[in-house]
CSV table of C-alpha atoms in Angstrom, one decimal:
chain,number,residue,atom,x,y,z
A,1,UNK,CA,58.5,-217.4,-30.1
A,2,UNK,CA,60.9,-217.7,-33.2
A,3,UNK,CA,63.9,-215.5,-33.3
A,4,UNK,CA,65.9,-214.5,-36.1
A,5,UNK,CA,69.9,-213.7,-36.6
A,6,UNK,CA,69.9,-210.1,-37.0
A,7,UNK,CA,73.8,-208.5,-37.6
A,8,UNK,CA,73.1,-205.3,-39.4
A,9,UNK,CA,75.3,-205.4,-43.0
A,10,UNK,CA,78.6,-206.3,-42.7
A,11,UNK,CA,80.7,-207.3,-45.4
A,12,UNK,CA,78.8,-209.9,-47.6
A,13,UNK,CA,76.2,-209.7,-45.4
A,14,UNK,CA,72.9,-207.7,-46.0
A,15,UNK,CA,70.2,-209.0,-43.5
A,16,UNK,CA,68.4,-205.6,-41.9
A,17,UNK,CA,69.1,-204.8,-38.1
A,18,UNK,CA,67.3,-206.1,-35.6
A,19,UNK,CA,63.9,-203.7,-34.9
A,20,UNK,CA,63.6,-205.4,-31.5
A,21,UNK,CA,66.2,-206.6,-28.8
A,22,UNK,CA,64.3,-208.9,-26.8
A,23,UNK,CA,62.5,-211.1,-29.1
A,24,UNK,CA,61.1,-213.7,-26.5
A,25,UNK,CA,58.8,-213.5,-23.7
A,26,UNK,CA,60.3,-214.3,-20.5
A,27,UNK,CA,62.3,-211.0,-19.1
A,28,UNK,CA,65.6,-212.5,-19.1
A,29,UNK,CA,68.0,-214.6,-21.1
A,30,UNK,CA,69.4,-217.9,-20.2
A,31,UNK,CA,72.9,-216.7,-21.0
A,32,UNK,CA,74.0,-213.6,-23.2
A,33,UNK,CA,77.3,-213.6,-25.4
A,34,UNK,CA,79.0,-210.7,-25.7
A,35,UNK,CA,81.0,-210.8,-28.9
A,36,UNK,CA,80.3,-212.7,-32.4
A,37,UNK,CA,83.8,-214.0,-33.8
A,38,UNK,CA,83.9,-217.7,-33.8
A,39,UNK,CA,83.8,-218.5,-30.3
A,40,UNK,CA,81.2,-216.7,-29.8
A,41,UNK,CA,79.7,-218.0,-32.8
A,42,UNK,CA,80.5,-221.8,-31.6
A,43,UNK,CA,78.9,-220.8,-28.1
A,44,UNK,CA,76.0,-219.8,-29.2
A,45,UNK,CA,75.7,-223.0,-31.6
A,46,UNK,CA,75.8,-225.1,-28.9
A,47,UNK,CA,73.4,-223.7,-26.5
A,48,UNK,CA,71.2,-223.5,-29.3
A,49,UNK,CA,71.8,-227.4,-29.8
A,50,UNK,CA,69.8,-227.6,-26.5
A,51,UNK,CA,67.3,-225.0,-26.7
A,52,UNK,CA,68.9,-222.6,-24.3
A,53,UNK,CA,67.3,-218.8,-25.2
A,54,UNK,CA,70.5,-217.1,-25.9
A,55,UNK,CA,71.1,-213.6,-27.0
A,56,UNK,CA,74.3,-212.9,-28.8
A,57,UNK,CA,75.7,-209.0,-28.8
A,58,UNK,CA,78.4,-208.4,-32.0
A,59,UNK,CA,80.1,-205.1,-32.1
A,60,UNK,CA,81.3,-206.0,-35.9
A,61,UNK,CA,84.9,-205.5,-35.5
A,62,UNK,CA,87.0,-208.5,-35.5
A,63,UNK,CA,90.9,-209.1,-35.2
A,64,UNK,CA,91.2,-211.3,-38.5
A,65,UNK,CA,89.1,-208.6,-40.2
A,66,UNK,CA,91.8,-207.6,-42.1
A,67,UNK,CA,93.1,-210.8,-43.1
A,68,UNK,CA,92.5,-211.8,-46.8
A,69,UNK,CA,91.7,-215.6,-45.7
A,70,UNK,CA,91.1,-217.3,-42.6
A,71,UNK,CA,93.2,-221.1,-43.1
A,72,UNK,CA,93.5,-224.2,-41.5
A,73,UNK,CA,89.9,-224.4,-40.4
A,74,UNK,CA,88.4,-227.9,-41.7
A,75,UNK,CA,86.1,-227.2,-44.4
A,76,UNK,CA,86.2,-223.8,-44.5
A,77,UNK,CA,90.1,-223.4,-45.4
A,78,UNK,CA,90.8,-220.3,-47.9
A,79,UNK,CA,87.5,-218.5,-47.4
A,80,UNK,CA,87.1,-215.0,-45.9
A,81,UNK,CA,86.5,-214.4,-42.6
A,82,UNK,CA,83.8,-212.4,-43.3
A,83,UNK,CA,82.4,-215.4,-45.3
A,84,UNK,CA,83.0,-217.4,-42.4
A,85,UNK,CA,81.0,-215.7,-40.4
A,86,UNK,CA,78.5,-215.2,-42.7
A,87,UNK,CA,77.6,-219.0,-43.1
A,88,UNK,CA,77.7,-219.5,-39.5
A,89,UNK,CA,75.4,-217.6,-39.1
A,90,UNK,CA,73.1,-218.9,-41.8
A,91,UNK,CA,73.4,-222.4,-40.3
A,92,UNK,CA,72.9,-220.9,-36.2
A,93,UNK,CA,69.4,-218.7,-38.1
A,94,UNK,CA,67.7,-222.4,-38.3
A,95,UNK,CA,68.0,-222.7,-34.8
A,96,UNK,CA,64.8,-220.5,-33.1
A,97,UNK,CA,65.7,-220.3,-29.7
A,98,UNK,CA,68.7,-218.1,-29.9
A,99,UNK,CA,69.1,-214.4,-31.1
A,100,UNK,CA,71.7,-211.9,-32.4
A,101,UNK,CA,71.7,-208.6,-33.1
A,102,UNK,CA,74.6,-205.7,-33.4
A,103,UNK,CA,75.8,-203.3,-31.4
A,104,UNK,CA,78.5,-202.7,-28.4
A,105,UNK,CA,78.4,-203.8,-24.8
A,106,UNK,CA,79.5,-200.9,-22.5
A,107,UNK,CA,79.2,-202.1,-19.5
A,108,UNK,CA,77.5,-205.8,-17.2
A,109,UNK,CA,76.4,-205.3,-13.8
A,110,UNK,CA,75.9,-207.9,-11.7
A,111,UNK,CA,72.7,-208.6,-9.5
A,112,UNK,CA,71.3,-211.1,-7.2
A,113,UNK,CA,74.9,-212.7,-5.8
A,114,UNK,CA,75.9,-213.4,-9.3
A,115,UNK,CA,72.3,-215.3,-10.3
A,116,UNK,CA,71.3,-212.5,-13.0
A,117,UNK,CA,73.9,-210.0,-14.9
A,118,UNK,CA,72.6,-206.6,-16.6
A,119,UNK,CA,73.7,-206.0,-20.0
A,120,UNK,CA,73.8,-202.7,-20.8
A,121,UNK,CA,74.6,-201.9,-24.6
A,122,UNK,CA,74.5,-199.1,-27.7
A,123,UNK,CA,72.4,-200.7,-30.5
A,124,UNK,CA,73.7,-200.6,-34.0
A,125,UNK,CA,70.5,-198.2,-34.6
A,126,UNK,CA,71.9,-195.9,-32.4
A,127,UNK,CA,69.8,-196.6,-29.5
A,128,UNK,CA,70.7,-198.0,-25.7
A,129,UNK,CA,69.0,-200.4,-24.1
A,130,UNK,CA,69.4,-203.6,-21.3
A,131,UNK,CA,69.0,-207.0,-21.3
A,132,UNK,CA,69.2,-209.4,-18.6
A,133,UNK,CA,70.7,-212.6,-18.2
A,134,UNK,CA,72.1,-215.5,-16.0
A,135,UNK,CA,75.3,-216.2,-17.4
A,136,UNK,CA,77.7,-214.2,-19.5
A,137,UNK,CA,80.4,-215.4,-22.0
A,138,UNK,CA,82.4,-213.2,-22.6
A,139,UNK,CA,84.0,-213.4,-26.5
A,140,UNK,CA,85.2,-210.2,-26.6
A,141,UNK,CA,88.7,-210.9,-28.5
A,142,UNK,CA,91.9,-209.2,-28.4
A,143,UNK,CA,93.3,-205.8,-30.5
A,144,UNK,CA,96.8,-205.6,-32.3
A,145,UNK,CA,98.4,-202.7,-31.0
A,146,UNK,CA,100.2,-201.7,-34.3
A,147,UNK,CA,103.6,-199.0,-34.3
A,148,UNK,CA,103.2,-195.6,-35.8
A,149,UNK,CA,105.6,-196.4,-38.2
A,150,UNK,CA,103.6,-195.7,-41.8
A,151,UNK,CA,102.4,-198.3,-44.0
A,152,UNK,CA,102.1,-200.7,-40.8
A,153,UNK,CA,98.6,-200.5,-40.0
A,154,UNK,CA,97.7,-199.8,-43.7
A,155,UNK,CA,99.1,-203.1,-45.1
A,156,UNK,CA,97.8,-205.3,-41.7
A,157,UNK,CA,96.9,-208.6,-42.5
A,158,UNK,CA,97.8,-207.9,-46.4
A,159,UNK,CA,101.4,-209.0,-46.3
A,160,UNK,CA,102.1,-208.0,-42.8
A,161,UNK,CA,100.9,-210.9,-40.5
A,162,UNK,CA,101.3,-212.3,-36.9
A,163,UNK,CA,100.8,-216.0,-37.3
A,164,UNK,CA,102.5,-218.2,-39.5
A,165,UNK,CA,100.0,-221.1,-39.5
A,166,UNK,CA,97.1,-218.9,-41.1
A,167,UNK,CA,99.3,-216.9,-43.5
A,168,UNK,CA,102.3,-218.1,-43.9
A,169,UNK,CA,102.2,-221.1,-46.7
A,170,UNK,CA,100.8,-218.5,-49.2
A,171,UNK,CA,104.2,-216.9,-49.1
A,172,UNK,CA,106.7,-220.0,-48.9
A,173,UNK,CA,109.8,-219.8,-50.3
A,174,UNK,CA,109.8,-216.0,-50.6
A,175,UNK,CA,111.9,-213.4,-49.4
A,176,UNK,CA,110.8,-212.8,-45.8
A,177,UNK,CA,111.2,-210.1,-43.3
A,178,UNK,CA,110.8,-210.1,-39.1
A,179,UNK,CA,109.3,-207.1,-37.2
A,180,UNK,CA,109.8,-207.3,-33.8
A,181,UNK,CA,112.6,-206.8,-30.5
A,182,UNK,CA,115.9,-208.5,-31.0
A,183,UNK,CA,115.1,-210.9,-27.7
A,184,UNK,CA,112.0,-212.0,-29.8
A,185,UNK,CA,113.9,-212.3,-33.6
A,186,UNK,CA,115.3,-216.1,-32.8
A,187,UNK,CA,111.4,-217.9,-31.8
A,188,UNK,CA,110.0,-215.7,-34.7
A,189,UNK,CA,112.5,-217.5,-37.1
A,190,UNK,CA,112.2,-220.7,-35.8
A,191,UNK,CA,108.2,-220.8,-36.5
A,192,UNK,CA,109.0,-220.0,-40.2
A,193,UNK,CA,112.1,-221.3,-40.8
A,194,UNK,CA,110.5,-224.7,-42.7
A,195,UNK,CA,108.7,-221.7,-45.1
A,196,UNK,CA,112.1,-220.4,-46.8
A,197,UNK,CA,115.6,-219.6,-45.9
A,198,UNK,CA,115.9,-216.2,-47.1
A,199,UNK,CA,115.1,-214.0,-43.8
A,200,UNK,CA,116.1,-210.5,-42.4
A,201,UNK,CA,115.4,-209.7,-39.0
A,202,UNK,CA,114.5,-206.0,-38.5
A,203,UNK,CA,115.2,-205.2,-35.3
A,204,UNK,CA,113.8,-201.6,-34.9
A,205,UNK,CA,116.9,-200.0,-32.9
A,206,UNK,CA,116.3,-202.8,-30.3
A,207,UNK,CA,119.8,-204.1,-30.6
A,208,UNK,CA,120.9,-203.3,-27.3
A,209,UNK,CA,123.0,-204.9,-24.3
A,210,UNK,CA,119.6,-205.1,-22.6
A,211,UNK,CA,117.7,-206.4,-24.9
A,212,UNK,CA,120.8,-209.5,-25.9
A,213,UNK,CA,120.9,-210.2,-22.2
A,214,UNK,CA,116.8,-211.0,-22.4
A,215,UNK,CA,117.4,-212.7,-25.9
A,216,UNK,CA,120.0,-215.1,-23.9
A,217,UNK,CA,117.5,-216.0,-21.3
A,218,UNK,CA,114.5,-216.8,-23.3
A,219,UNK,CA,116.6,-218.0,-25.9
A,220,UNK,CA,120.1,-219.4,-25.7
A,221,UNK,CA,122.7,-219.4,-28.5
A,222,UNK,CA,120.0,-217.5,-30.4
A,223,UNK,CA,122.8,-216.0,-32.1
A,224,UNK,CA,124.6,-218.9,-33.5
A,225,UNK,CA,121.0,-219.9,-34.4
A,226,UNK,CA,120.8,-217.0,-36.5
A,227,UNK,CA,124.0,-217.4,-38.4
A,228,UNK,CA,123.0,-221.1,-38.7
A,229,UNK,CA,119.9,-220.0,-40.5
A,230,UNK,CA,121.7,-217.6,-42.3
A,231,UNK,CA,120.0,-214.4,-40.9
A,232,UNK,CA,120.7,-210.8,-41.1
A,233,UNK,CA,119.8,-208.8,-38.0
A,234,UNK,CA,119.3,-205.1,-39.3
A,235,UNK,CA,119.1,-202.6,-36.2
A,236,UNK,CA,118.0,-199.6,-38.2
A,237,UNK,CA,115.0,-197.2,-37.5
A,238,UNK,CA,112.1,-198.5,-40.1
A,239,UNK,CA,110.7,-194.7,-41.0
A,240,UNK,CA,108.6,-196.6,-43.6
A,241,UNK,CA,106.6,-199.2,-44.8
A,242,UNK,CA,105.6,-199.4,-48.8
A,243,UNK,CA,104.0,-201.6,-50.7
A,244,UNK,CA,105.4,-202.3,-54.6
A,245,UNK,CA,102.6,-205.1,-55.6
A,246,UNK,CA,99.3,-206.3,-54.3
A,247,UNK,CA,99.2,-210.0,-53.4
A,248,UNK,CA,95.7,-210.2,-53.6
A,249,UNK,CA,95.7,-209.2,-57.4
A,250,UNK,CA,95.1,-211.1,-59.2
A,251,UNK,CA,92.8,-212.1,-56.6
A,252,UNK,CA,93.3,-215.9,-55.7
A,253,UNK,CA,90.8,-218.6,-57.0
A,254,UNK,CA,88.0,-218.6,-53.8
A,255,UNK,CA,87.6,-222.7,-54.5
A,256,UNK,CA,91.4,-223.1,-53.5
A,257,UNK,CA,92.3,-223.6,-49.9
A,258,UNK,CA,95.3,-222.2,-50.3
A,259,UNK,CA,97.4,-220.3,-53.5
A,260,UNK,CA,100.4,-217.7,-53.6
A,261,UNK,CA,100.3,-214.3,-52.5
A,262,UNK,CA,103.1,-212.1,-54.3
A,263,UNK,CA,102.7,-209.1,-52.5
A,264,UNK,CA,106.0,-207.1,-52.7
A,265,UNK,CA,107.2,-204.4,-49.7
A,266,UNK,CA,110.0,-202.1,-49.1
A,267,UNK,CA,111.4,-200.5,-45.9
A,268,UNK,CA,112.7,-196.9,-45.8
A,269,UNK,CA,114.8,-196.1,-42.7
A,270,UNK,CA,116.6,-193.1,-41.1
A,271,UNK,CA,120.1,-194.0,-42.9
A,272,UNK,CA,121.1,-195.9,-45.6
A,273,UNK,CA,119.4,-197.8,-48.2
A,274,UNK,CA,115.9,-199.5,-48.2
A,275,UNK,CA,115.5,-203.1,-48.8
A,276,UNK,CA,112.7,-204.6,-50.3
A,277,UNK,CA,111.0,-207.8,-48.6
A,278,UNK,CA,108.1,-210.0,-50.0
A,279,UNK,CA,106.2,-210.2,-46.4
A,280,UNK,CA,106.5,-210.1,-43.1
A,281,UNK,CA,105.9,-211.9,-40.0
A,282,UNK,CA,105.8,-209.6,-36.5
A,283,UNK,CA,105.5,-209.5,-33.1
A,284,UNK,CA,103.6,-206.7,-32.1
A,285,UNK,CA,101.7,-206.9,-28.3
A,286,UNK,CA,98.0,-206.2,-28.0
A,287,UNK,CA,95.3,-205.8,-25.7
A,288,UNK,CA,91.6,-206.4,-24.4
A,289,UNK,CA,89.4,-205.6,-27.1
A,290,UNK,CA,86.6,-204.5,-24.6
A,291,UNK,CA,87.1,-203.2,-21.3
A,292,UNK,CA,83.8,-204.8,-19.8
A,293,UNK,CA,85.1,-208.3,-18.2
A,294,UNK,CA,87.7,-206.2,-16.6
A,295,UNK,CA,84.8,-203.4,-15.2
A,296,UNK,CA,82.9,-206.1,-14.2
A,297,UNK,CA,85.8,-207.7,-11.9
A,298,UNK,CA,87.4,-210.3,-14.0
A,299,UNK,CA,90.4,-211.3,-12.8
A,300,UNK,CA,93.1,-210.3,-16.0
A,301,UNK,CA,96.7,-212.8,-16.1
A,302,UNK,CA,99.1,-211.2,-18.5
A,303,UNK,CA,96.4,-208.9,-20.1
A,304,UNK,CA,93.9,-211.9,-20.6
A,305,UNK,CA,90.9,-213.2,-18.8
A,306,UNK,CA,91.6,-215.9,-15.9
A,307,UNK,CA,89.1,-218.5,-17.2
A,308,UNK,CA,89.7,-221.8,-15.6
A,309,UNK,CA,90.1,-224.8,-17.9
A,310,UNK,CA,88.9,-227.1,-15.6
A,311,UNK,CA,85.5,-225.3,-14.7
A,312,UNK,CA,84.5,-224.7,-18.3
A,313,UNK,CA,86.3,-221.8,-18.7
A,314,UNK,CA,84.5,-220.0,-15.9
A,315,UNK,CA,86.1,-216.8,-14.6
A,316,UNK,CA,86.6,-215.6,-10.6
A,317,UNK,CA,83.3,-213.8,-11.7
A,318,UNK,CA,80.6,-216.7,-10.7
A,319,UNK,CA,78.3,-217.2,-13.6
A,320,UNK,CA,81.0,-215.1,-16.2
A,321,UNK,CA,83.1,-217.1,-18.6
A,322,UNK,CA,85.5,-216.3,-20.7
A,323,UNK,CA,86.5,-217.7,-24.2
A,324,UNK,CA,88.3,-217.1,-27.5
A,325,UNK,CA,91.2,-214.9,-27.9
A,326,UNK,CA,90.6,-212.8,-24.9
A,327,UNK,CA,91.2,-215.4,-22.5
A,328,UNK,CA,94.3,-216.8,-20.2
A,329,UNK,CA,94.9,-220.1,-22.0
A,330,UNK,CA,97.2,-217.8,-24.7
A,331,UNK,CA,95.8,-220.2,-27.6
A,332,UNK,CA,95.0,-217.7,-30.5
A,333,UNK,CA,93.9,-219.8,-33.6
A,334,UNK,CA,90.1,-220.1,-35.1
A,335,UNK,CA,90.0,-224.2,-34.4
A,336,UNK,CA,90.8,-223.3,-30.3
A,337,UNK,CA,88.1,-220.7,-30.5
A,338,UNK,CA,85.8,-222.9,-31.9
A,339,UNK,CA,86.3,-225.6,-29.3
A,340,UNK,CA,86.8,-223.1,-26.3
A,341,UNK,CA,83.0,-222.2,-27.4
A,342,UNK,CA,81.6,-225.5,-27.1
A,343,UNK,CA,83.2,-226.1,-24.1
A,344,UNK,CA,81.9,-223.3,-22.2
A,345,UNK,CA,78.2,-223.9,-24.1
A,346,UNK,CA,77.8,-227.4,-22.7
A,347,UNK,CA,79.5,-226.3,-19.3
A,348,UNK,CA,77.0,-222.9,-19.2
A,349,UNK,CA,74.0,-225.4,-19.9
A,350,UNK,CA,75.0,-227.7,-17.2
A,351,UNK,CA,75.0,-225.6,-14.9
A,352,UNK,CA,72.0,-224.1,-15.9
A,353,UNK,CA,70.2,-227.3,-15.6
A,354,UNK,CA,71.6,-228.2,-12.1
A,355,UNK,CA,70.3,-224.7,-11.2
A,356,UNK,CA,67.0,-225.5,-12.8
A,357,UNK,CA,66.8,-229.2,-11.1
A,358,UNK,CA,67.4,-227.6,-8.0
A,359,UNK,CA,64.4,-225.2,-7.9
A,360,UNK,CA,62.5,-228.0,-9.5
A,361,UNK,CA,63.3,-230.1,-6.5
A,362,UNK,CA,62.9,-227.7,-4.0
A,363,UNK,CA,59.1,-226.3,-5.5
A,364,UNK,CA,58.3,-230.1,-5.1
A,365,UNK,CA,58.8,-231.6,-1.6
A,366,UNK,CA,57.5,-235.0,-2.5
A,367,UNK,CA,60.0,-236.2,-4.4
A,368,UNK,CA,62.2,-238.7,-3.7
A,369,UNK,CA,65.8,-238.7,-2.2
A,370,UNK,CA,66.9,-240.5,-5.7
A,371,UNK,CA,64.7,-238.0,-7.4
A,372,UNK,CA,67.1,-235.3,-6.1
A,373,UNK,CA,70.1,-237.1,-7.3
A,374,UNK,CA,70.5,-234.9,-10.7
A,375,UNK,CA,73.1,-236.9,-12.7
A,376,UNK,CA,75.2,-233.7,-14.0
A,377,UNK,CA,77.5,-236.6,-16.3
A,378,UNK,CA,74.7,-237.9,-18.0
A,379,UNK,CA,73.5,-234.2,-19.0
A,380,UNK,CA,77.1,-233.8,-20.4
A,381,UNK,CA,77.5,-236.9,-21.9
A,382,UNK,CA,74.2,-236.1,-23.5
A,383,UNK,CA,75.2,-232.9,-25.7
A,384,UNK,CA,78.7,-233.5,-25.9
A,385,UNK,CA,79.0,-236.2,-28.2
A,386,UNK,CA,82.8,-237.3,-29.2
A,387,UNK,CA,83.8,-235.4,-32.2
A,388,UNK,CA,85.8,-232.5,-33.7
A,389,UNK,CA,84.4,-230.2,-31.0
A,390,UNK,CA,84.3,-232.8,-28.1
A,391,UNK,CA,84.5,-230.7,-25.5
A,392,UNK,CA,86.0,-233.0,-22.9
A,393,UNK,CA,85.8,-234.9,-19.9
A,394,UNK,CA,82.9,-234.0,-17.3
A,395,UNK,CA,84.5,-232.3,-14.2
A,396,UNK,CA,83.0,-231.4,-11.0
């Protein structure tokens, strides 16, 4: 039965909801991906590659959602993430095995010693419903958690970023501000420090004995590194963020991977005088976007999901995986996501097929001992050709 890619509208998107959930016949889904950023997105590519019925869940809130342009992503550098997405998809719609459709996982239960996993979920229709699979990849991503401070969250991702290699070359050689704790100020400089050379460090009131002693540890001589990169530490309480000009306007040409952003900023605090920046880099912590891997018994190192590298990502969890942002490997960048999907897809597939071979072998007792010798490598040499989502060597 042909399935369709059905998100609900989302920005530059306007295909209708899905009016069914389980557009195939057979009662449960080969594997079930909760969450469509890219590696979700990537996933589900690559099972589809192989026919695997797949049914992809997308809440339609997405970390970069705020960001004006998603960068260095091969072909697609400069564009919106939202119109990333949104081709994605077009290009996975041609595929009629898998499915996707909007709305929020709240909770998987798993059955059957880990062989088949309950999906339970809120519909973007405003319905509930469950859907059964065998596997789970789990794309959920990670949330910012932002400070109070005004004019933080308001200007996110619009002149107040987290990663230098998607934002920051649209604002070289401009005057440049750090958010974040004086033990993290040094590293933070030393990823932009080939952008411009005019940089304040604001501090926040963390400027304390404790807080120099960590700095020392994680990052020695960090203070002659500062006065070697000429940069001003400023320990006062930000009370305020406000934004003088709009980088985004005029907006930049869409056919351009990358152009200047001139946004403009200044910072109010409890005493003295505000200073005006051009942009700012910080380092804020975050969080599990969804609570669900972690309900479900996922294993969580330093707030992530323990997905082993070796085993295709595969959590503690037998038959869960976990990829993108949300996992351990503390790679957050759209390329990594992208291949962390298509790992996990042709890993989920193999060991979907050995699981298949197996019944298949054991329904037919004529066969032959050689019969029963599945080559596993040649199955993964078979969808993973070499290339700029070669998802690696086959491991047992």
């Amino acid at each position: 039965m042909k399935s369709t890619i059905a998100f609900g509208i989302l920005p530059l998107l306007s295909l209708a909801a899905a009016a069914a959930v389980a557009p195939r016949d057979e009662p449960t889904y080969d594997a079930i991906i909760v969450g469509g950023g890219p590696s979700g997105l990537s996933a589900l590519s690559g099972l589809a590659r192989v026919r695997r019925n797949v049914l992809l869940i997308d809440s339609g809130e997405y970390r970069n959602g705020p960001t004006r342009h998603m960068h260095d992503v091969l072909g697609f550098d400069g564009v919106t993430p939202a119109y990333y997405r949104w081709a994605a998809r077009q290009q996975i719609s041609y595929y009629d095995t898998v499915t996707a459709v909007n709305g929020t996982v709240t909770s998987i239960e798993s059955l059957n010693n880990n062989t088949q996993f309950n999906v339970a979920t809120s519909w973007l229709n405003g319905t509930t419903g469950t859907v059964s699979a065998r596997k789970i990849v789990l794309a959920t991503g990670l949330r910012d958690i932002l400070p109070s401070t005004p004019g933080i969250e308001e200007n996110w991702g619009k002149g107040i970023f987290w990663c230098p290699w998607c934002d920051g070359h649209e604002h070289e050689d401009q005057p440049l501000g750090i958010l974040g704790p004086l033990e993290e100020a040094a590293s933070l400089v030393r990823e932009i420090s080939t952008l411009n050379s005019d940089i304040i460090a604001f501090v926040n009131g963390t400027d304390t004995a404790a807080q120099r002693a960590a700095a020392d540890a994680s990052f020695p001589e960090w203070a002659r590194y500062l006065a070697l990169k000429n940069v001003t530490v400023d320990n006062r309480t930000i009370t305020r963020v406000n934004r003088l000009r709009d980088g985004a306007e005029p907006p930049a040409d869409p056919s351009l991977p990358t152009a200047p952003e001139h946004d403009l900023f200044s910072l109010d605090f409890g005493e003295g005088e505000s200073v005006q920046r051009a942009a700012f880099f910080a380092s804020f912590p975050d969080e599990q976007k969804s609570d669900v891997g972690a309900k479900l018994g996922v294993t969580l190192y330093g707030g992530r999901l323990a997905a082993d590298g070796t085993k295709g990502l595969a959590t503690n969890i037998p038959g869960v995986y976990a990829i993108g942002d949300a996992n351990s490997d503390n790679v957050t960048n759209v390329p990594h996501a992208l291949f962390t999907g298509k790992r996990t897809a042709v890993y989920v597939h193999v060991q979907l097929a050995r699981e298949e071979a197996q019944r298949e072998l054991a329904a037919n007792a004529t066969v032959t001992r050689r019969e029963k010798d599945l080559d596993l490598r040649a199955i993964w040499d078979e969808m993973n050709p070499r290339g700029i989502l070669y998802a690696g060597e086959f491991e047992q």
